[in-house]
PDB file of C-alpha atoms in Angstrom:
ATOM      1  CA  UNK A   1       2.621   7.804  25.696  1.00 41.00           C
ATOM      2  CA  UNK A   2       5.720   5.734  24.971  1.00 44.00           C
ATOM      3  CA  UNK A   3       8.982   7.508  25.754  1.00 42.00           C
ATOM      4  CA  UNK A   4      11.027   8.503  22.711  1.00 43.00           C
ATOM      5  CA  UNK A   5      14.085   6.370  22.038  1.00 47.00           C
ATOM      6  CA  UNK A   6      17.479   7.952  22.508  1.00 46.00           C
ATOM      7  CA  UNK A   7      19.335   8.623  19.237  1.00 44.00           C
ATOM      8  CA  UNK A   8      21.725   5.722  19.760  1.00 45.00           C
ATOM      9  CA  UNK A   9      18.762   3.407  20.395  1.00 45.00           C
ATOM     10  CA  UNK A  10      17.105   3.963  17.034  1.00 46.00           C
ATOM     11  CA  UNK A  11      19.565   1.575  15.472  1.00 50.00           C
ATOM     12  CA  UNK A  12      22.278   0.491  17.925  1.00 47.00           C
ATOM     13  CA  UNK A  13      24.207  -1.331  15.199  1.00 50.00           C
ATOM     14  CA  UNK A  14      24.669   1.730  13.001  1.00 50.00           C
ATOM     15  CA  UNK A  15      27.145   4.522  13.673  1.00 51.00           C
ATOM     16  CA  UNK A  16      27.264   8.045  12.291  1.00 59.00           C
ATOM     17  CA  UNK A  17      24.819  10.871  11.895  1.00 65.00           C
ATOM     18  CA  UNK A  18      21.087  10.511  12.165  1.00 68.00           C
ATOM     19  CA  UNK A  19      19.159  10.419   8.939  1.00 71.00           C
ATOM     20  CA  UNK A  20      16.631  13.136   8.144  1.00 70.00           C
ATOM     21  CA  UNK A  21      13.860  10.634   8.810  1.00 68.00           C
ATOM     22  CA  UNK A  22      15.254   9.754  12.248  1.00 71.00           C
ATOM     23  CA  UNK A  23      15.616  13.428  13.178  1.00 67.00           C
ATOM     24  CA  UNK A  24      12.031  14.081  12.151  1.00 70.00           C
ATOM     25  CA  UNK A  25      10.817  11.051  14.090  1.00 70.00           C
ATOM     26  CA  UNK A  26      12.695  12.171  17.219  1.00 70.00           C
ATOM     27  CA  UNK A  27      11.187  15.649  16.962  1.00 68.00           C
ATOM     28  CA  UNK A  28       7.710  14.164  16.633  1.00 65.00           C
ATOM     29  CA  UNK A  29       8.325  11.810  19.570  1.00 66.00           C
ATOM     30  CA  UNK A  30       9.501  14.686  21.794  1.00 63.00           C
ATOM     31  CA  UNK A  31       6.478  16.759  20.846  1.00 62.00           C
ATOM     32  CA  UNK A  32       4.148  13.840  21.443  1.00 55.00           C
ATOM     33  CA  UNK A  33       5.749  13.125  24.812  1.00 58.00           C
ATOM     34  CA  UNK A  34       5.095  16.701  25.898  1.00 56.00           C
ATOM     35  CA  UNK A  35       1.542  16.675  24.524  1.00 62.00           C
ATOM     36  CA  UNK A  36       0.528  13.062  25.142  1.00 66.00           C
ATOM     37  CA  UNK A  37      -3.185  12.202  24.901  1.00 73.00           C
ATOM     38  CA  UNK A  38      -5.027  11.051  28.025  1.00 71.00           C
ATOM     39  CA  UNK A  39      -5.312   7.605  26.447  1.00 75.00           C
ATOM     40  CA  UNK A  40      -3.942   5.848  23.386  1.00 81.00           C
ATOM     41  CA  UNK A  41      -0.461   5.984  21.854  1.00 88.00           C
ATOM     42  CA  UNK A  42      -0.794   9.283  20.001  1.00 91.00           C
ATOM     43  CA  UNK A  43      -3.193  12.010  18.999  1.00 92.00           C
ATOM     44  CA  UNK A  44      -4.777  11.621  15.599  1.00 95.00           C
ATOM     45  CA  UNK A  45      -2.731  13.269  12.828  1.00 95.00           C
ATOM     46  CA  UNK A  46      -5.783  13.645  10.586  1.00 96.00           C
ATOM     47  CA  UNK A  47      -5.705  17.493  10.632  1.00 94.00           C
ATOM     48  CA  UNK A  48      -2.155  17.581   9.208  1.00 94.00           C
ATOM     49  CA  UNK A  49      -2.482  14.674   6.765  1.00 96.00           C
ATOM     50  CA  UNK A  50      -3.532  14.376   3.149  1.00 96.00           C
ATOM     51  CA  UNK A  51      -7.051  12.954   2.958  1.00 97.00           C
ATOM     52  CA  UNK A  52      -8.715  10.321   0.838  1.00 97.00           C
ATOM     53  CA  UNK A  53     -11.291  11.063  -1.868  1.00 97.00           C
ATOM     54  CA  UNK A  54     -14.707  12.447  -1.045  1.00 96.00           C
ATOM     55  CA  UNK A  55     -17.327  11.584  -0.124  1.00 94.00           C
ATOM     56  CA  UNK A  56     -15.609  10.125   2.927  1.00 97.00           C
ATOM     57  CA  UNK A  57     -17.002   6.777   4.075  1.00 97.00           C
ATOM     58  CA  UNK A  58     -19.092   7.089   7.228  1.00 96.00           C
ATOM     59  CA  UNK A  59     -16.585   5.091   9.273  1.00 97.00           C
ATOM     60  CA  UNK A  60     -13.718   7.601   8.799  1.00 98.00           C
ATOM     61  CA  UNK A  61     -13.054   9.503  12.056  1.00 97.00           C
ATOM     62  CA  UNK A  62     -12.130  13.153  11.520  1.00 97.00           C
ATOM     63  CA  UNK A  63     -12.399  14.599  15.065  1.00 95.00           C
ATOM     64  CA  UNK A  64      -9.213  16.407  16.114  1.00 92.00           C
ATOM     65  CA  UNK A  65      -9.495  14.986  19.638  1.00 91.00           C
ATOM     66  CA  UNK A  66      -9.337  11.380  18.481  1.00 95.00           C
ATOM     67  CA  UNK A  67      -6.568   9.057  19.725  1.00 95.00           C
ATOM     68  CA  UNK A  68      -4.711   6.269  17.924  1.00 96.00           C
ATOM     69  CA  UNK A  69      -3.836   2.884  19.443  1.00 96.00           C
ATOM     70  CA  UNK A  70      -1.124   0.612  18.025  1.00 96.00           C
ATOM     71  CA  UNK A  71      -2.378  -3.000  17.891  1.00 96.00           C
ATOM     72  CA  UNK A  72       0.623  -4.794  16.398  1.00 95.00           C
ATOM     73  CA  UNK A  73       2.158  -5.870  13.108  1.00 95.00           C
ATOM     74  CA  UNK A  74       0.075  -7.310  10.273  1.00 93.00           C
ATOM     75  CA  UNK A  75       2.819  -7.836   7.712  1.00 91.00           C
ATOM     76  CA  UNK A  76       6.518  -7.119   7.217  1.00 90.00           C
ATOM     77  CA  UNK A  77       8.117  -6.519   3.844  1.00 84.00           C
ATOM     78  CA  UNK A  78      11.297  -5.315   2.182  1.00 80.00           C
ATOM     79  CA  UNK A  79      10.052  -1.790   1.558  1.00 84.00           C
ATOM     80  CA  UNK A  80       7.335  -1.338   4.181  1.00 91.00           C
ATOM     81  CA  UNK A  81       5.668  -2.817   7.231  1.00 94.00           C
ATOM     82  CA  UNK A  82       1.911  -2.885   7.791  1.00 96.00           C
ATOM     83  CA  UNK A  83       0.495  -2.355  11.269  1.00 97.00           C
ATOM     84  CA  UNK A  84      -2.961  -2.571  12.785  1.00 97.00           C
ATOM     85  CA  UNK A  85      -4.132   0.748  14.227  1.00 97.00           C
ATOM     86  CA  UNK A  86      -7.363   1.674  16.016  1.00 97.00           C
ATOM     87  CA  UNK A  87      -8.588   5.281  15.987  1.00 97.00           C
ATOM     88  CA  UNK A  88     -11.029   6.230  18.760  1.00 96.00           C
ATOM     89  CA  UNK A  89     -13.009   9.423  19.285  1.00 95.00           C
ATOM     90  CA  UNK A  90     -13.544  10.009  23.042  1.00 92.00           C
ATOM     91  CA  UNK A  91     -16.047  12.706  22.087  1.00 90.00           C
ATOM     92  CA  UNK A  92     -18.448  10.489  20.138  1.00 92.00           C
ATOM     93  CA  UNK A  93     -17.357   7.000  21.173  1.00 93.00           C
ATOM     94  CA  UNK A  94     -16.785   6.070  17.532  1.00 96.00           C
ATOM     95  CA  UNK A  95     -13.851   3.801  16.715  1.00 96.00           C
ATOM     96  CA  UNK A  96     -12.387   2.225  13.614  1.00 97.00           C
ATOM     97  CA  UNK A  97      -9.591  -0.242  12.898  1.00 97.00           C
ATOM     98  CA  UNK A  98      -7.292   0.596   9.992  1.00 98.00           C
ATOM     99  CA  UNK A  99      -4.155  -0.716   8.312  1.00 98.00           C
ATOM    100  CA  UNK A 100      -1.114   1.572   8.665  1.00 97.00           C
ATOM    101  CA  UNK A 101       1.502   1.012   5.968  1.00 96.00           C
ATOM    102  CA  UNK A 102       4.843   2.567   6.921  1.00 94.00           C
ATOM    103  CA  UNK A 103       7.729   2.689   4.486  1.00 90.00           C
ATOM    104  CA  UNK A 104      10.951   1.704   6.189  1.00 80.00           C
ATOM    105  CA  UNK A 105      13.908   3.906   7.143  1.00 60.00           C
ATOM    106  CA  UNK A 106      16.755   3.993   4.660  1.00 56.00           C
ATOM    107  CA  UNK A 107      19.177   1.691   6.511  1.00 46.00           C
ATOM    108  CA  UNK A 108      16.707  -1.209   6.065  1.00 43.00           C
ATOM    109  CA  UNK A 109      15.099  -0.326   2.755  1.00 47.00           C
ATOM    110  CA  UNK A 110      16.093  -2.053  -0.494  1.00 48.00           C
ATOM    111  CA  UNK A 111      13.627  -0.901  -3.174  1.00 46.00           C
ATOM    112  CA  UNK A 112      15.076  -3.427  -5.582  1.00 47.00           C
ATOM    113  CA  UNK A 113      12.304  -2.804  -8.110  1.00 51.00           C
ATOM    114  CA  UNK A 114      12.665   0.973  -8.489  1.00 54.00           C
ATOM    115  CA  UNK A 115      14.233   1.178 -11.932  1.00 53.00           C
ATOM    116  CA  UNK A 116      11.489  -0.549 -13.905  1.00 55.00           C
ATOM    117  CA  UNK A 117       8.513   0.841 -12.003  1.00 50.00           C
ATOM    118  CA  UNK A 118       9.672   4.466 -11.926  1.00 51.00           C
ATOM    119  CA  UNK A 119       9.920   4.661 -15.716  1.00 53.00           C
ATOM    120  CA  UNK A 120       7.404   7.226 -16.914  1.00 50.00           C
ATOM    121  CA  UNK A 121       7.159   9.021 -13.542  1.00 51.00           C
ATOM    122  CA  UNK A 122      10.618  10.588 -13.340  1.00 49.00           C
ATOM    123  CA  UNK A 123      11.152  13.558 -11.066  1.00 48.00           C
ATOM    124  CA  UNK A 124      11.841  16.846 -12.804  1.00 50.00           C
ATOM    125  CA  UNK A 125      14.310  18.207 -10.249  1.00 57.00           C
ATOM    126  CA  UNK A 126      17.763  17.140 -11.390  1.00 61.00           C
ATOM    127  CA  UNK A 127      19.200  17.186  -7.855  1.00 53.00           C
ATOM    128  CA  UNK A 128      16.478  14.865  -6.594  1.00 48.00           C
ATOM    129  CA  UNK A 129      16.892  12.513  -9.540  1.00 50.00           C
ATOM    130  CA  UNK A 130      20.665  12.346  -9.043  1.00 54.00           C
ATOM    131  CA  UNK A 131      20.148  11.544  -5.366  1.00 44.00           C
ATOM    132  CA  UNK A 132      17.709   8.755  -6.204  1.00 46.00           C
ATOM    133  CA  UNK A 133      19.923   7.250  -8.897  1.00 51.00           C
ATOM    134  CA  UNK A 134      22.947   7.466  -6.591  1.00 50.00           C
ATOM    135  CA  UNK A 135      21.027   5.835  -3.708  1.00 52.00           C
ATOM    136  CA  UNK A 136      22.216   8.486  -1.265  1.00 49.00           C
ATOM    137  CA  UNK A 137      20.550   8.735   2.164  1.00 52.00           C
ATOM    138  CA  UNK A 138      18.601  11.759   0.899  1.00 50.00           C
ATOM    139  CA  UNK A 139      17.690   9.874  -2.258  1.00 50.00           C
ATOM    140  CA  UNK A 140      16.479   6.814  -0.376  1.00 57.00           C
ATOM    141  CA  UNK A 141      14.201   8.986   1.748  1.00 62.00           C
ATOM    142  CA  UNK A 142      12.867  10.566  -1.439  1.00 68.00           C
ATOM    143  CA  UNK A 143      12.158   7.104  -2.829  1.00 71.00           C
ATOM    144  CA  UNK A 144      10.174   6.213   0.307  1.00 70.00           C
ATOM    145  CA  UNK A 145       8.126   9.374  -0.102  1.00 79.00           C
ATOM    146  CA  UNK A 146       7.596   8.648  -3.791  1.00 83.00           C
ATOM    147  CA  UNK A 147       6.318   5.134  -3.075  1.00 87.00           C
ATOM    148  CA  UNK A 148       3.961   6.377  -0.335  1.00 90.00           C
ATOM    149  CA  UNK A 149       2.631   9.182  -2.528  1.00 92.00           C
ATOM    150  CA  UNK A 150       2.302   6.835  -5.507  1.00 90.00           C
ATOM    151  CA  UNK A 151       0.335   4.230  -3.570  1.00 94.00           C
ATOM    152  CA  UNK A 152      -1.928   6.798  -1.939  1.00 96.00           C
ATOM    153  CA  UNK A 153      -2.659   8.411  -5.303  1.00 95.00           C
ATOM    154  CA  UNK A 154      -3.241   5.071  -7.002  1.00 95.00           C
ATOM    155  CA  UNK A 155      -5.632   3.874  -4.297  1.00 97.00           C
ATOM    156  CA  UNK A 156      -7.564   7.141  -4.383  1.00 97.00           C
ATOM    157  CA  UNK A 157      -8.007   7.041  -8.166  1.00 96.00           C
ATOM    158  CA  UNK A 158      -8.800   3.337  -8.332  1.00 97.00           C
ATOM    159  CA  UNK A 159     -11.267   3.490  -5.445  1.00 97.00           C
ATOM    160  CA  UNK A 160     -13.105   6.329  -7.186  1.00 97.00           C
ATOM    161  CA  UNK A 161     -13.122   4.312 -10.417  1.00 95.00           C
ATOM    162  CA  UNK A 162     -14.763   1.372  -8.660  1.00 95.00           C
ATOM    163  CA  UNK A 163     -11.737  -0.942  -8.683  1.00 97.00           C
ATOM    164  CA  UNK A 164     -11.801  -3.275  -5.634  1.00 98.00           C
ATOM    165  CA  UNK A 165      -9.055  -1.724  -3.487  1.00 98.00           C
ATOM    166  CA  UNK A 166      -8.956  -0.540   0.152  1.00 98.00           C
ATOM    167  CA  UNK A 167     -10.142   3.014   0.758  1.00 98.00           C
ATOM    168  CA  UNK A 168      -7.108   5.293   1.388  1.00 98.00           C
ATOM    169  CA  UNK A 169      -7.897   7.235   4.562  1.00 98.00           C
ATOM    170  CA  UNK A 170      -4.900   9.541   4.834  1.00 98.00           C
ATOM    171  CA  UNK A 171      -1.234  10.091   3.986  1.00 97.00           C
ATOM    172  CA  UNK A 172       1.102  11.521   6.627  1.00 94.00           C
ATOM    173  CA  UNK A 173       4.778  11.534   5.665  1.00 88.00           C
ATOM    174  CA  UNK A 174       5.611   7.963   4.694  1.00 90.00           C
ATOM    175  CA  UNK A 175       2.678   6.466   6.615  1.00 94.00           C
ATOM    176  CA  UNK A 176      -0.411   5.497   4.661  1.00 96.00           C
ATOM    177  CA  UNK A 177      -3.597   4.722   6.605  1.00 98.00           C
ATOM    178  CA  UNK A 178      -6.133   2.693   4.699  1.00 98.00           C
ATOM    179  CA  UNK A 179      -9.261   0.624   5.131  1.00 98.00           C
ATOM    180  CA  UNK A 180      -8.612  -2.600   7.025  1.00 98.00           C
ATOM    181  CA  UNK A 181      -9.920  -5.584   5.093  1.00 98.00           C
ATOM    182  CA  UNK A 182     -10.911  -8.073   7.755  1.00 97.00           C
ATOM    183  CA  UNK A 183     -13.009  -8.703  10.826  1.00 96.00           C
ATOM    184  CA  UNK A 184     -13.854  -6.213  13.612  1.00 90.00           C
ATOM    185  CA  UNK A 185     -11.660  -8.182  16.031  1.00 92.00           C
ATOM    186  CA  UNK A 186      -8.573  -7.421  13.912  1.00 93.00           C
ATOM    187  CA  UNK A 187      -8.378 -10.718  12.029  1.00 96.00           C
ATOM    188  CA  UNK A 188      -7.189  -9.906   8.520  1.00 96.00           C
ATOM    189  CA  UNK A 189      -8.950 -11.313   5.468  1.00 98.00           C
ATOM    190  CA  UNK A 190      -7.061 -14.286   3.993  1.00 97.00           C
ATOM    191  CA  UNK A 191      -4.877 -13.915   0.940  1.00 97.00           C
ATOM    192  CA  UNK A 192      -5.936 -15.753  -2.202  1.00 98.00           C
ATOM    193  CA  UNK A 193      -2.861 -17.977  -1.808  1.00 98.00           C
ATOM    194  CA  UNK A 194      -4.241 -19.293   1.501  1.00 97.00           C
ATOM    195  CA  UNK A 195      -7.565 -20.471   0.058  1.00 97.00           C
ATOM    196  CA  UNK A 196      -8.721 -23.799  -1.338  1.00 96.00           C
ATOM    197  CA  UNK A 197     -12.003 -22.680  -2.954  1.00 96.00           C
ATOM    198  CA  UNK A 198     -14.701 -24.953  -4.274  1.00 96.00           C
ATOM    199  CA  UNK A 199     -15.187 -24.951  -8.090  1.00 95.00           C
ATOM    200  CA  UNK A 200     -18.080 -22.462  -8.073  1.00 96.00           C
ATOM    201  CA  UNK A 201     -16.221 -20.080  -5.748  1.00 97.00           C
ATOM    202  CA  UNK A 202     -13.047 -20.446  -7.812  1.00 97.00           C
ATOM    203  CA  UNK A 203     -14.843 -19.411 -10.995  1.00 97.00           C
ATOM    204  CA  UNK A 204     -16.533 -16.488  -9.219  1.00 98.00           C
ATOM    205  CA  UNK A 205     -13.167 -15.220  -7.918  1.00 98.00           C
ATOM    206  CA  UNK A 206     -11.661 -15.546 -11.396  1.00 98.00           C
ATOM    207  CA  UNK A 207     -14.493 -13.514 -12.898  1.00 97.00           C
ATOM    208  CA  UNK A 208     -14.063 -10.864 -10.185  1.00 98.00           C
ATOM    209  CA  UNK A 209     -10.343 -10.727 -10.965  1.00 98.00           C
ATOM    210  CA  UNK A 210     -10.945 -10.326 -14.696  1.00 97.00           C
ATOM    211  CA  UNK A 211     -13.359  -7.486 -13.950  1.00 97.00           C
ATOM    212  CA  UNK A 212     -10.734  -5.766 -11.754  1.00 98.00           C
ATOM    213  CA  UNK A 213      -7.984  -6.214 -14.363  1.00 98.00           C
ATOM    214  CA  UNK A 214     -10.267  -4.871 -17.099  1.00 97.00           C
ATOM    215  CA  UNK A 215     -11.037  -1.805 -14.975  1.00 97.00           C
ATOM    216  CA  UNK A 216      -7.293  -1.215 -14.620  1.00 97.00           C
ATOM    217  CA  UNK A 217      -6.660  -1.800 -18.322  1.00 97.00           C
ATOM    218  CA  UNK A 218      -9.416   0.651 -19.234  1.00 96.00           C
ATOM    219  CA  UNK A 219      -7.328   3.245 -17.396  1.00 96.00           C
ATOM    220  CA  UNK A 220      -4.198   2.089 -19.237  1.00 97.00           C
ATOM    221  CA  UNK A 221      -2.827   0.431 -16.097  1.00 97.00           C
ATOM    222  CA  UNK A 222      -1.848  -2.882 -14.575  1.00 97.00           C
ATOM    223  CA  UNK A 223      -1.035  -3.799 -10.975  1.00 97.00           C
ATOM    224  CA  UNK A 224       2.658  -4.307 -11.701  1.00 95.00           C
ATOM    225  CA  UNK A 225       3.349  -6.964  -9.064  1.00 95.00           C
ATOM    226  CA  UNK A 226       0.189  -9.055  -8.988  1.00 97.00           C
ATOM    227  CA  UNK A 227       0.229 -12.470  -7.338  1.00 97.00           C
ATOM    228  CA  UNK A 228      -2.017 -14.630  -5.137  1.00 98.00           C
ATOM    229  CA  UNK A 229      -0.232 -13.040  -2.152  1.00 96.00           C
ATOM    230  CA  UNK A 230      -1.496  -9.487  -2.736  1.00 95.00           C
ATOM    231  CA  UNK A 231      -5.110 -10.358  -3.396  1.00 98.00           C
ATOM    232  CA  UNK A 232      -7.401 -10.564  -0.357  1.00 98.00           C
ATOM    233  CA  UNK A 233     -10.734 -12.373  -0.230  1.00 98.00           C
ATOM    234  CA  UNK A 234     -13.189 -11.035   2.343  1.00 98.00           C
ATOM    235  CA  UNK A 235     -16.521 -12.867   2.582  1.00 97.00           C
ATOM    236  CA  UNK A 236     -16.245 -13.823  -1.087  1.00 97.00           C
ATOM    237  CA  UNK A 237     -15.218 -10.348  -2.246  1.00 98.00           C
ATOM    238  CA  UNK A 238     -11.851 -10.011  -3.983  1.00 98.00           C
ATOM    239  CA  UNK A 239      -9.677  -6.969  -3.061  1.00 98.00           C
ATOM    240  CA  UNK A 240      -6.364  -5.930  -4.651  1.00 98.00           C
ATOM    241  CA  UNK A 241      -3.635  -4.654  -2.313  1.00 97.00           C
ATOM    242  CA  UNK A 242       0.030  -3.521  -2.478  1.00 94.00           C
ATOM    243  CA  UNK A 243      -0.280  -0.944  -5.226  1.00 93.00           C
ATOM    244  CA  UNK A 244       2.655   1.493  -4.952  1.00 89.00           C
ATOM    245  CA  UNK A 245       4.025   0.242  -8.267  1.00 87.00           C
ATOM    246  CA  UNK A 246       0.841   0.403 -10.384  1.00 93.00           C
ATOM    247  CA  UNK A 247       2.139   0.684 -13.947  1.00 94.00           C
ATOM    248  CA  UNK A 248       0.976   2.893 -16.798  1.00 95.00           C
ATOM    249  CA  UNK A 249       1.279   0.275 -19.525  1.00 96.00           C
ATOM    250  CA  UNK A 250       1.154   2.879 -22.305  1.00 94.00           C
ATOM    251  CA  UNK A 251       3.836   5.235 -20.997  1.00 93.00           C
ATOM    252  CA  UNK A 252       6.118   2.622 -19.455  1.00 93.00           C
ATOM    253  CA  UNK A 253       8.309   0.996 -22.144  1.00 93.00           C
ATOM    254  CA  UNK A 254       7.976  -2.313 -20.283  1.00 94.00           C
ATOM    255  CA  UNK A 255       4.226  -1.940 -19.868  1.00 95.00           C
ATOM    256  CA  UNK A 256       3.173  -4.997 -21.871  1.00 96.00           C
ATOM    257  CA  UNK A 257       5.743  -7.114 -20.033  1.00 96.00           C
ATOM    258  CA  UNK A 258       4.308  -6.054 -16.650  1.00 97.00           C
ATOM    259  CA  UNK A 259       0.785  -6.760 -17.886  1.00 97.00           C
ATOM    260  CA  UNK A 260       1.727 -10.213 -19.141  1.00 97.00           C
ATOM    261  CA  UNK A 261       3.567 -11.068 -15.931  1.00 97.00           C
ATOM    262  CA  UNK A 262       0.577 -10.064 -13.780  1.00 98.00           C
ATOM    263  CA  UNK A 263      -1.754 -12.263 -15.813  1.00 97.00           C
ATOM    264  CA  UNK A 264       0.547 -15.292 -15.874  1.00 97.00           C
ATOM    265  CA  UNK A 265       1.178 -15.097 -12.108  1.00 97.00           C
ATOM    266  CA  UNK A 266      -2.504 -15.310 -11.227  1.00 97.00           C
ATOM    267  CA  UNK A 267      -3.551 -17.607 -14.077  1.00 96.00           C
ATOM    268  CA  UNK A 268      -1.028 -20.195 -12.897  1.00 96.00           C
ATOM    269  CA  UNK A 269      -2.585 -20.233  -9.417  1.00 97.00           C
ATOM    270  CA  UNK A 270      -6.147 -20.575 -10.717  1.00 97.00           C
ATOM    271  CA  UNK A 271      -5.166 -23.338 -13.129  1.00 96.00           C
ATOM    272  CA  UNK A 272      -3.325 -25.207 -10.354  1.00 96.00           C
ATOM    273  CA  UNK A 273      -6.487 -25.087  -8.228  1.00 96.00           C
ATOM    274  CA  UNK A 274      -8.686 -26.617 -10.900  1.00 95.00           C
ATOM    275  CA  UNK A 275      -9.993 -23.795 -13.084  1.00 95.00           C
ATOM    276  CA  UNK A 276     -10.513 -25.062 -16.629  1.00 91.00           C
ATOM    277  CA  UNK A 277      -8.044 -23.838 -19.242  1.00 85.00           C
ATOM    278  CA  UNK A 278     -10.869 -22.365 -21.317  1.00 85.00           C
ATOM    279  CA  UNK A 279     -11.433 -19.899 -18.456  1.00 89.00           C
ATOM    280  CA  UNK A 280      -7.838 -19.283 -17.364  1.00 86.00           C
ATOM    281  CA  UNK A 281      -5.925 -19.105 -20.633  1.00 92.00           C
ATOM    282  CA  UNK A 282      -3.312 -16.392 -19.919  1.00 95.00           C
ATOM    283  CA  UNK A 283      -2.559 -15.449 -23.531  1.00 95.00           C
ATOM    284  CA  UNK A 284      -6.216 -14.816 -24.292  1.00 94.00           C
ATOM    285  CA  UNK A 285      -6.546 -12.616 -21.220  1.00 96.00           C
ATOM    286  CA  UNK A 286      -3.334 -10.691 -21.990  1.00 96.00           C
ATOM    287  CA  UNK A 287      -4.597  -9.963 -25.501  1.00 96.00           C
ATOM    288  CA  UNK A 288      -7.980  -8.816 -24.174  1.00 96.00           C
ATOM    289  CA  UNK A 289      -6.393  -6.508 -21.566  1.00 97.00           C
ATOM    290  CA  UNK A 290      -3.859  -5.119 -24.047  1.00 97.00           C
ATOM    291  CA  UNK A 291      -6.706  -4.315 -26.426  1.00 96.00           C
ATOM    292  CA  UNK A 292      -8.648  -2.616 -23.606  1.00 96.00           C
ATOM    293  CA  UNK A 293      -5.557  -0.542 -22.750  1.00 96.00           C
ATOM    294  CA  UNK A 294      -5.117   0.317 -26.449  1.00 94.00           C
ATOM    295  CA  UNK A 295      -1.622  -1.113 -26.599  1.00 91.00           C
ATOM    296  CA  UNK A 296      -0.284  -1.475 -30.091  1.00 71.00           C
TER     297      UNK A 296
END
């Protein structure tokens, strides 16, 4: 088990009191150091976490004696970093590789997009809302929790509805464990932006995307930040990722704008890679999705 960092090592360039998140992390590190597993970096936190929708996929490991191994960073971002994590059950020998999305501590977090996305999902507690609007340390930690909870909830609902998204395994604090889309050796599936598909494959991916967007629109939703960089393609199957900001296009006053932006972002990529305009006309698709979502 890795030794917990001293308080002044958490961020040597910042002075002052520890944040609530840092205090909690130190407490967890001390507890883990005293109760370290015989192998791996930590015990599974499955028993204390929120769980994904049932029925659980067969590959989800629920044994309390399982251990987690950190395998490195998959992606860094402004609001969160994504790590590769392997969970192993010494009891059964089962193991699974997952993606661990961890929302960053408040001294690094920007959350530039909060204002528009949080419309329609305001917190009722006035004190919490004031803290968020004032960007206090407490408020920034609340925002991290809100994003984690929002993405976990969105993934759970969309997965149950048949939308192509990763299965959300568990939520523990601001860490979201989800299905890893990639190869058993830890190689992540490529993003749409990395591909140069042949014409037939391009059309198939476009039709898969339309189907996914229609499934969202049927629920009155759009991705909210869709681009070729948050769409994965695994063995020809299209998967949407990065969904903490999924937008209710009916409740959100900017809903149609988010919907239109999502469509134009992806339509531009498909058109640039050779898809005929009759297939990738953005205005036609926006109108179809708006009608499906029953937008006036």
